[in-house]
């Protein structure tokens, strides 16, 4: 179904007018560098929660992971559990409060700067900024893909044009308004997303005859699982894959753990802890963030799996076939086929909100990583200059890179690329981030060793061991004449399972073998 009505034009126009108004409001409130970087450290907790959640849940979750659930089933709901327990409760209450306090004590305005100042290392800040600037465009690119694919299937807009439209709209208010504009617009977009997902879940169950009938029908479709998936361990859409099978490893290590743990070390999320003025605000944010994430991820994964029932009843096929083998098209195809036209318009706004909220945060984070962390602190050694202007230039450059990647990345890439970036952040940043917050004995040398080992280990595993990336890249084949250096189960074990523990061990060993930080510096960091 293609939607083309005057109503659509009016709704989209009103939506964009509100977005640009909030962007202008952010621009007017941006007076100092702290305003541009950390929203003046005075954001309301509910704005924080909605902004954090809307940034966390992008089109990669709704389109990419919803589509993955259409192929792999409801086992992906374990990721929703991880998102709430780890991504909201542990993130806000355990990591968030300490991050906010240390950020205020050290006057840090970015995630790399927090780590760099804690360990008194410009190298850590600059290298971390470089990782973000180089690899986050991959994540931004797949978010663009998710939004553009829905515009393509819903409005019949050329995919390439849809990518450009999304990128230009987001760039307009991020470059001018900084993090205040980002968080204001994120909060509004979060409200749109919440409403859209509630309606989607309700209409899906109505369409499939109710909750019980829908799930019983999905359970009864086990015999329709394709032979290729059965061979990989698929046991049905309401059952976990066979323990230890390739699909089980993909589901558990890559999707559930890769994203569920990797969220703790996401630079664009961690910086939000530093935007509120006290710990109480973070506790209050949990009350909004938890239900929001439950509704976003839980609905996307449930509807993705249940789309199999709809396609089987109406077309005699399963979801993967309906998406023409591209899991990124399952949710768009389902929405356009099963939902009434008015809801298609609403859901288009939901996905636009999801894409724009995440992209705005990614562009801001990439720009600050390049302009503030890499250029000012690492290249210019802290020389005060046109930081905001360089940051804006960095945003523009990373937007161009993200758009290029959105054009060239292959099909069914959204969930996979998300997990790659989350896993890389976990291996590179999480060990030293944990040490920075919770272990005063961790040293600069231990942090640097952890950063380098985690980054190199994750990239090595992706390039030479993990078959999902090693085989398409072809580097291992070209150098050693084999698809992967290891065989069997190792080729489906995600890098986060290997690289992150190794980086953690290296951080501990090197820290214990080197001189601890001075008591004076630790007092500056922890405030006591």
Short mmCIF file of C-alpha atoms in Angstrom, two decimals, residues 90-524:
data_model
loop_
_atom_site.label_atom_id
_atom_site.label_comp_id
_atom_site.label_asym_id
_atom_site.label_seq_id
_atom_site.Cartn_x
_atom_site.Cartn_y
_atom_site.Cartn_z
CA UNK A 90 21.90 -0.45 36.04
CA UNK A 91 22.81 2.28 33.56
CA UNK A 92 20.98 5.08 35.40
CA UNK A 93 21.25 4.01 39.04
CA UNK A 94 24.72 2.42 39.09
CA UNK A 95 26.69 3.96 36.21
CA UNK A 96 24.70 7.16 35.69
CA UNK A 97 25.06 8.61 39.17
CA UNK A 98 28.81 8.04 39.37
CA UNK A 99 29.27 9.36 35.82
CA UNK A 100 27.33 12.53 36.61
CA UNK A 101 29.32 13.19 39.79
CA UNK A 102 32.71 12.54 38.20
CA UNK A 103 31.80 14.55 35.12
CA UNK A 104 30.91 17.52 37.33
CA UNK A 105 34.06 17.17 39.47
CA UNK A 106 36.32 17.02 36.40
CA UNK A 107 34.27 19.45 34.30
CA UNK A 108 34.07 16.84 31.52
CA UNK A 109 31.67 17.54 28.66
CA UNK A 110 32.06 14.35 26.59
CA UNK A 111 32.42 10.64 27.32
CA UNK A 112 36.02 10.46 26.00
CA UNK A 113 36.92 13.55 28.03
CA UNK A 114 35.57 11.92 31.20
CA UNK A 115 37.85 8.92 30.61
CA UNK A 116 40.78 11.07 29.55
CA UNK A 117 40.60 13.29 32.64
CA UNK A 118 40.04 10.40 35.03
CA UNK A 119 43.23 8.73 33.77
CA UNK A 120 45.09 11.98 33.00
CA UNK A 121 45.66 10.95 29.41
CA UNK A 122 45.13 12.99 26.27
CA UNK A 123 45.84 9.80 24.33
CA UNK A 124 42.82 8.05 25.84
CA UNK A 125 40.60 11.01 25.02
CA UNK A 126 41.94 11.41 21.49
CA UNK A 127 41.96 7.68 20.65
CA UNK A 128 38.45 7.24 22.04
CA UNK A 129 37.29 10.21 19.99
CA UNK A 130 38.88 8.68 16.89
CA UNK A 131 37.10 5.35 17.47
CA UNK A 132 33.77 7.16 17.72
CA UNK A 133 34.46 9.32 14.67
CA UNK A 134 35.55 6.36 12.54
CA UNK A 135 33.09 3.64 13.56
CA UNK A 136 29.90 5.41 14.70
CA UNK A 137 29.06 6.40 11.09
CA UNK A 138 28.40 2.68 10.55
CA UNK A 139 25.73 2.80 13.26
CA UNK A 140 24.33 6.09 11.93
CA UNK A 141 24.28 4.66 8.42
CA UNK A 142 22.07 1.74 9.38
CA UNK A 143 19.71 4.04 11.28
CA UNK A 144 19.36 6.03 8.06
CA UNK A 145 18.68 2.77 6.23
CA UNK A 146 15.87 1.85 8.62
CA UNK A 147 14.07 5.18 8.25
CA UNK A 148 14.63 5.38 4.49
CA UNK A 149 13.38 1.82 3.88
CA UNK A 150 10.05 2.65 5.49
CA UNK A 151 9.71 5.89 3.53
CA UNK A 152 10.51 3.89 0.41
CA UNK A 153 7.85 1.22 0.97
CA UNK A 154 5.22 3.59 2.43
CA UNK A 155 5.43 6.67 0.24
CA UNK A 156 7.09 5.19 -2.81
CA UNK A 157 9.97 7.66 -2.35
CA UNK A 158 13.24 6.71 -4.02
CA UNK A 159 15.50 5.17 -1.35
CA UNK A 160 18.48 7.39 -2.17
CA UNK A 161 16.35 10.53 -1.89
CA UNK A 162 14.80 9.32 1.39
CA UNK A 163 18.29 8.95 2.91
CA UNK A 164 19.19 12.51 1.95
CA UNK A 165 15.92 13.96 3.28
CA UNK A 166 16.43 12.35 6.70
CA UNK A 167 20.07 13.39 6.94
CA UNK A 168 19.42 17.02 5.96
CA UNK A 169 16.50 17.50 8.37
CA UNK A 170 18.45 16.15 11.35
CA UNK A 171 21.63 18.00 10.44
CA UNK A 172 19.77 21.32 10.40
CA UNK A 173 18.94 21.36 14.11
CA UNK A 174 21.88 19.34 15.47
CA UNK A 175 24.57 21.54 13.94
CA UNK A 176 22.92 24.76 15.15
CA UNK A 177 21.33 23.85 18.49
CA UNK A 178 23.74 21.37 20.10
CA UNK A 179 22.68 18.92 22.80
CA UNK A 180 19.85 21.09 24.14
CA UNK A 181 18.12 20.96 20.76
CA UNK A 182 18.89 17.25 20.47
CA UNK A 183 17.33 16.40 23.83
CA UNK A 184 14.26 18.59 23.39
CA UNK A 185 13.48 17.09 20.00
CA UNK A 186 14.31 13.58 21.27
CA UNK A 187 11.74 13.93 24.06
CA UNK A 188 8.99 14.92 21.64
CA UNK A 189 9.96 12.12 19.28
CA UNK A 190 9.90 9.70 22.21
CA UNK A 191 6.25 10.57 22.85
CA UNK A 192 5.40 9.87 19.20
CA UNK A 193 7.25 6.55 19.39
CA UNK A 194 5.47 5.47 22.58
CA UNK A 195 2.02 6.18 21.16
CA UNK A 196 2.84 4.53 17.86
CA UNK A 197 4.09 1.31 19.44
CA UNK A 198 1.05 1.00 21.76
CA UNK A 199 -1.30 1.29 18.80
CA UNK A 200 0.80 -1.14 16.73
CA UNK A 201 0.63 -3.83 19.42
CA UNK A 202 -3.12 -3.39 19.92
CA UNK A 203 -3.90 -3.49 16.19
CA UNK A 204 -1.70 -6.54 15.69
CA UNK A 205 -3.56 -8.57 18.30
CA UNK A 206 -6.91 -7.39 16.91
CA UNK A 207 -5.79 -8.39 13.42
CA UNK A 208 -4.70 -11.87 14.58
CA UNK A 209 -7.77 -12.66 16.70
CA UNK A 210 -6.48 -11.77 20.16
CA UNK A 211 -3.42 -12.44 22.30
CA UNK A 212 -4.02 -16.16 22.89
CA UNK A 213 -5.03 -16.95 19.31
CA UNK A 214 -2.05 -15.06 17.88
CA UNK A 215 0.55 -16.83 20.02
CA UNK A 216 -1.03 -20.25 19.59
CA UNK A 217 -1.02 -19.75 15.83
CA UNK A 218 2.68 -18.80 15.91
CA UNK A 219 3.49 -21.87 18.03
CA UNK A 220 1.70 -24.03 15.48
CA UNK A 221 3.89 -22.81 12.63
CA UNK A 222 7.01 -24.73 13.71
CA UNK A 223 6.71 -27.03 10.72
CA UNK A 224 7.03 -24.05 8.36
CA UNK A 225 10.55 -23.10 9.47
CA UNK A 226 12.78 -23.29 6.36
CA UNK A 227 15.24 -26.17 6.20
CA UNK A 228 18.20 -23.79 6.16
CA UNK A 229 17.11 -22.32 9.51
CA UNK A 230 16.28 -25.76 10.98
CA UNK A 231 19.82 -26.86 10.11
CA UNK A 232 21.14 -23.86 12.03
CA UNK A 233 19.20 -24.74 15.18
CA UNK A 234 15.86 -22.92 14.66
CA UNK A 235 13.15 -24.78 16.65
CA UNK A 236 10.21 -22.46 15.97
CA UNK A 237 9.28 -18.83 16.52
CA UNK A 238 8.14 -19.28 20.13
CA UNK A 239 11.09 -21.45 21.22
CA UNK A 240 14.74 -20.65 21.84
CA UNK A 241 17.10 -22.12 19.23
CA UNK A 242 18.87 -25.39 20.03
CA UNK A 243 21.49 -24.74 22.71
CA UNK A 244 24.94 -24.21 21.21
CA UNK A 245 23.69 -24.11 17.62
CA UNK A 246 24.86 -21.37 15.22
CA UNK A 247 21.53 -19.55 15.49
CA UNK A 248 21.64 -19.83 19.30
CA UNK A 249 25.09 -18.22 19.35
CA UNK A 250 23.94 -15.46 16.99
CA UNK A 251 20.86 -14.76 19.09
CA UNK A 252 22.53 -14.93 22.50
CA UNK A 253 26.09 -13.68 21.98
CA UNK A 254 25.60 -11.21 19.16
CA UNK A 255 22.10 -9.79 19.57
CA UNK A 256 21.24 -10.24 23.27
CA UNK A 257 24.66 -9.83 24.92
CA UNK A 258 26.26 -7.69 22.21
CA UNK A 259 23.60 -5.02 22.47
CA UNK A 260 22.41 -5.72 26.02
CA UNK A 261 25.89 -5.26 27.53
CA UNK A 262 27.27 -2.89 24.91
CA UNK A 263 24.68 -0.25 25.82
CA UNK A 264 26.62 0.56 29.00
CA UNK A 265 29.53 1.90 26.97
CA UNK A 266 27.61 3.86 24.32
CA UNK A 267 29.16 7.37 24.21
CA UNK A 268 25.95 9.04 22.99
CA UNK A 269 24.05 7.57 25.95
CA UNK A 270 26.70 7.96 28.67
CA UNK A 271 27.00 11.72 28.05
CA UNK A 272 23.33 12.11 28.97
CA UNK A 273 24.04 11.24 32.59
CA UNK A 274 26.01 14.49 32.75
CA UNK A 275 23.07 16.64 31.60
CA UNK A 276 21.12 16.57 34.89
CA UNK A 277 21.97 18.48 38.05
CA UNK A 278 21.66 15.78 40.73
CA UNK A 279 21.39 12.04 41.41
CA UNK A 280 17.71 12.28 42.28
CA UNK A 281 16.96 13.27 38.70
CA UNK A 282 18.54 10.03 37.46
CA UNK A 283 16.42 7.95 39.87
CA UNK A 284 13.29 9.73 38.67
CA UNK A 285 14.29 9.12 35.06
CA UNK A 286 14.15 5.33 35.64
CA UNK A 287 10.40 5.57 36.24
CA UNK A 288 9.91 6.87 32.72
CA UNK A 289 12.79 5.11 30.96
CA UNK A 290 11.85 1.58 32.05
CA UNK A 291 8.27 1.53 30.70
CA UNK A 292 9.41 3.37 27.58
CA UNK A 293 12.06 0.77 26.69
CA UNK A 294 9.69 -2.08 27.53
CA UNK A 295 7.11 -0.72 25.10
CA UNK A 296 9.63 0.03 22.37
CA UNK A 297 11.67 -3.16 22.27
CA UNK A 298 9.04 -5.55 23.60
CA UNK A 299 6.49 -4.49 20.98
CA UNK A 300 8.97 -4.48 18.10
CA UNK A 301 10.22 -8.00 18.87
CA UNK A 302 6.73 -9.39 19.53
CA UNK A 303 5.18 -7.90 16.40
CA UNK A 304 8.16 -8.97 14.30
CA UNK A 305 7.66 -12.61 15.32
CA UNK A 306 3.86 -12.46 15.01
CA UNK A 307 4.10 -11.04 11.49
CA UNK A 308 4.70 -14.65 10.44
CA UNK A 309 1.11 -15.46 11.45
CA UNK A 310 -0.27 -12.58 9.40
CA UNK A 311 1.72 -13.39 6.26
CA UNK A 312 0.87 -17.09 6.54
CA UNK A 313 -2.87 -16.36 6.86
CA UNK A 314 -3.04 -13.78 4.09
CA UNK A 315 -0.35 -14.86 1.61
CA UNK A 316 0.60 -18.39 2.61
CA UNK A 317 4.22 -17.40 3.26
CA UNK A 318 6.44 -16.64 6.25
CA UNK A 319 7.86 -13.22 7.13
CA UNK A 320 11.31 -13.74 5.61
CA UNK A 321 9.75 -14.63 2.27
CA UNK A 322 7.45 -11.59 2.50
CA UNK A 323 10.55 -9.45 2.97
CA UNK A 324 12.12 -11.05 -0.12
CA UNK A 325 14.93 -12.44 1.97
CA UNK A 326 15.75 -9.03 3.48
CA UNK A 327 14.86 -8.98 7.18
CA UNK A 328 15.08 -5.17 7.13
CA UNK A 329 11.92 -5.14 4.99
CA UNK A 330 9.76 -7.42 7.19
CA UNK A 331 8.34 -4.71 9.47
CA UNK A 332 7.75 -2.18 6.65
CA UNK A 333 6.01 -4.87 4.57
CA UNK A 334 3.89 -5.92 7.54
CA UNK A 335 2.84 -2.37 8.44
CA UNK A 336 1.95 -1.48 4.88
CA UNK A 337 0.05 -4.74 4.28
CA UNK A 338 -1.76 -5.25 7.59
CA UNK A 339 -2.42 -1.81 9.05
CA UNK A 340 -5.10 0.77 8.13
CA UNK A 341 -3.91 3.77 6.13
CA UNK A 342 -4.28 6.25 8.97
CA UNK A 343 -2.03 4.13 11.18
CA UNK A 344 0.54 3.81 8.41
CA UNK A 345 0.81 7.60 8.54
CA UNK A 346 1.15 7.52 12.33
CA UNK A 347 3.74 4.78 12.22
CA UNK A 348 5.71 6.62 9.57
CA UNK A 349 6.00 9.47 12.08
CA UNK A 350 6.98 6.93 14.74
CA UNK A 351 9.83 5.67 12.59
CA UNK A 352 10.83 9.18 11.56
CA UNK A 353 10.96 10.06 15.25
CA UNK A 354 13.00 6.94 16.02
CA UNK A 355 15.45 7.64 13.22
CA UNK A 356 15.77 11.36 13.88
CA UNK A 357 16.21 11.02 17.65
CA UNK A 358 19.02 8.50 17.32
CA UNK A 359 20.67 10.23 14.38
CA UNK A 360 20.70 13.59 16.15
CA UNK A 361 22.49 12.08 19.13
CA UNK A 362 24.91 10.17 16.92
CA UNK A 363 25.76 13.23 14.84
CA UNK A 364 26.29 15.34 17.98
CA UNK A 365 28.47 12.64 19.57
CA UNK A 366 30.54 12.12 16.42
CA UNK A 367 31.02 15.86 16.02
CA UNK A 368 32.14 16.40 19.62
CA UNK A 369 34.43 13.37 19.37
CA UNK A 370 36.17 14.85 16.34
CA UNK A 371 36.06 18.55 17.24
CA UNK A 372 36.55 18.47 21.01
CA UNK A 373 38.21 15.17 21.90
CA UNK A 374 40.40 14.44 18.89
CA UNK A 375 41.15 17.87 17.41
CA UNK A 376 41.23 20.20 20.43
CA UNK A 377 42.51 17.91 23.19
CA UNK A 378 44.67 15.45 21.23
CA UNK A 379 45.93 17.39 18.21
CA UNK A 380 45.97 20.90 19.71
CA UNK A 381 46.88 19.71 23.24
CA UNK A 382 43.95 21.51 24.87
CA UNK A 383 44.46 24.83 23.11
CA UNK A 384 41.28 26.89 23.45
CA UNK A 385 39.87 27.84 20.06
CA UNK A 386 36.85 27.46 17.84
CA UNK A 387 35.75 24.18 19.46
CA UNK A 388 32.07 24.55 18.64
CA UNK A 389 32.80 25.46 15.02
CA UNK A 390 35.19 22.53 14.60
CA UNK A 391 32.56 20.31 16.22
CA UNK A 392 29.97 21.54 13.70
CA UNK A 393 32.40 20.77 10.88
CA UNK A 394 32.94 17.31 12.38
CA UNK A 395 29.18 16.75 12.44
CA UNK A 396 28.95 17.69 8.76
CA UNK A 397 31.77 15.32 7.78
CA UNK A 398 30.35 12.37 9.72
CA UNK A 399 26.89 12.99 8.25
CA UNK A 400 28.35 12.72 4.76
CA UNK A 401 30.12 9.48 5.72
CA UNK A 402 26.93 8.04 7.23
CA UNK A 403 24.95 8.86 4.08
CA UNK A 404 27.55 7.15 1.89
CA UNK A 405 27.42 4.03 4.08
CA UNK A 406 23.61 4.02 3.90
CA UNK A 407 23.96 3.78 0.11
CA UNK A 408 26.51 0.97 0.00
CA UNK A 409 25.77 -1.34 2.95
CA UNK A 410 24.18 -4.72 2.01
CA UNK A 411 20.65 -5.98 2.78
CA UNK A 412 19.65 -7.41 6.19
CA UNK A 413 22.43 -5.37 7.79
CA UNK A 414 20.63 -3.25 10.41
CA UNK A 415 20.61 -5.60 13.41
CA UNK A 416 24.05 -6.97 12.56
CA UNK A 417 25.72 -3.55 12.23
CA UNK A 418 24.11 -2.36 15.47
CA UNK A 419 25.53 -5.34 17.31
CA UNK A 420 28.98 -4.75 15.76
CA UNK A 421 29.16 -1.17 17.02
CA UNK A 422 27.74 -1.98 20.45
CA UNK A 423 30.18 -4.88 20.79
CA UNK A 424 33.15 -2.74 19.75
CA UNK A 425 32.21 -0.09 22.32
CA UNK A 426 31.92 -2.76 25.00
CA UNK A 427 35.37 -4.18 24.27
CA UNK A 428 37.11 -0.82 23.81
CA UNK A 429 35.44 1.32 26.48
CA UNK A 430 33.61 -0.76 29.08
CA UNK A 431 36.62 -2.17 31.05
CA UNK A 432 38.23 1.24 31.54
CA UNK A 433 34.83 2.91 32.07
CA UNK A 434 34.06 0.44 34.88
CA UNK A 435 37.53 0.99 36.31
CA UNK A 436 37.20 4.76 36.07
CA UNK A 437 33.99 4.76 38.09
CA UNK A 438 34.46 1.91 40.56
CA UNK A 439 38.18 1.10 41.01
CA UNK A 440 40.46 3.84 42.30
CA UNK A 441 43.50 1.59 41.84
CA UNK A 442 43.11 1.50 38.04
CA UNK A 443 45.98 3.34 36.38
CA UNK A 444 46.48 5.26 33.17
CA UNK A 445 48.64 2.46 31.82
CA UNK A 446 45.98 -0.13 32.62
CA UNK A 447 43.31 1.97 30.91
CA UNK A 448 45.42 2.48 27.77
CA UNK A 449 46.27 -1.21 27.58
CA UNK A 450 42.62 -2.12 27.98
CA UNK A 451 41.55 0.37 25.31
CA UNK A 452 44.08 -0.88 22.77
CA UNK A 453 43.59 -4.59 23.48
CA UNK A 454 39.80 -4.31 23.48
CA UNK A 455 39.74 -2.38 20.21
CA UNK A 456 42.29 -4.59 18.46
CA UNK A 457 40.75 -7.79 19.82
CA UNK A 458 37.25 -6.90 18.66
CA UNK A 459 38.40 -5.83 15.19
CA UNK A 460 40.65 -8.90 14.82
CA UNK A 461 37.80 -11.27 15.73
CA UNK A 462 35.45 -9.52 13.29
CA UNK A 463 38.01 -9.66 10.49
CA UNK A 464 39.50 -13.13 10.92
CA UNK A 465 37.20 -15.30 13.07
CA UNK A 466 33.52 -14.29 13.09
CA UNK A 467 32.16 -15.66 9.83
CA UNK A 468 29.34 -13.12 9.46
CA UNK A 469 31.96 -10.40 8.85
CA UNK A 470 35.16 -12.31 8.00
CA UNK A 471 33.73 -14.05 4.93
CA UNK A 472 32.16 -10.94 3.29
CA UNK A 473 35.27 -8.84 4.03
CA UNK A 474 37.54 -11.45 2.42
CA UNK A 475 40.69 -10.17 4.16
CA UNK A 476 41.35 -13.49 5.90
CA UNK A 477 40.86 -15.36 2.62
CA UNK A 478 43.26 -13.04 0.80
CA UNK A 479 45.98 -13.26 3.46
CA UNK A 480 45.73 -16.87 4.62
CA UNK A 481 43.72 -18.69 1.96
CA UNK A 482 40.89 -19.63 4.38
CA UNK A 483 37.57 -17.97 5.18
CA UNK A 484 38.27 -17.90 8.93
CA UNK A 485 41.33 -18.72 11.03
CA UNK A 486 39.25 -20.86 13.41
CA UNK A 487 36.45 -23.25 12.54
CA UNK A 488 33.34 -24.72 14.15
CA UNK A 489 31.55 -22.95 16.99
CA UNK A 490 34.21 -20.24 17.25
CA UNK A 491 33.05 -18.72 13.96
CA UNK A 492 29.62 -17.86 15.43
CA UNK A 493 30.84 -16.59 18.82
CA UNK A 494 30.53 -12.80 18.91
CA UNK A 495 33.67 -10.70 19.57
CA UNK A 496 32.13 -9.26 22.76
CA UNK A 497 32.38 -12.72 24.40
CA UNK A 498 36.13 -12.85 23.74
CA UNK A 499 37.50 -9.32 23.45
CA UNK A 500 35.76 -7.71 26.44
CA UNK A 501 36.89 -10.23 29.09
CA UNK A 502 40.46 -10.14 27.73
CA UNK A 503 40.48 -6.34 27.86
CA UNK A 504 39.15 -6.46 31.43
CA UNK A 505 41.90 -8.88 32.51
CA UNK A 506 44.58 -6.75 30.84
CA UNK A 507 43.25 -3.65 32.61
CA UNK A 508 43.52 -5.36 36.02
CA UNK A 509 46.95 -6.93 35.47
CA UNK A 510 48.59 -3.81 34.05
CA UNK A 511 47.03 -1.56 36.72
CA UNK A 512 48.34 -3.76 39.53
CA UNK A 513 51.79 -3.71 37.95
CA UNK A 514 51.99 0.09 37.61
CA UNK A 515 52.03 3.07 39.94
CA UNK A 516 48.55 4.01 41.26
CA UNK A 517 47.11 7.51 40.73
CA UNK A 518 47.91 10.14 43.35
CA UNK A 519 45.54 10.63 46.27
CA UNK A 520 45.11 14.26 45.25
CA UNK A 521 43.96 13.32 41.74
CA UNK A 522 41.58 10.69 43.05
CA UNK A 523 40.06 13.29 45.35
CA UNK A 524 39.52 15.53 42.31
#
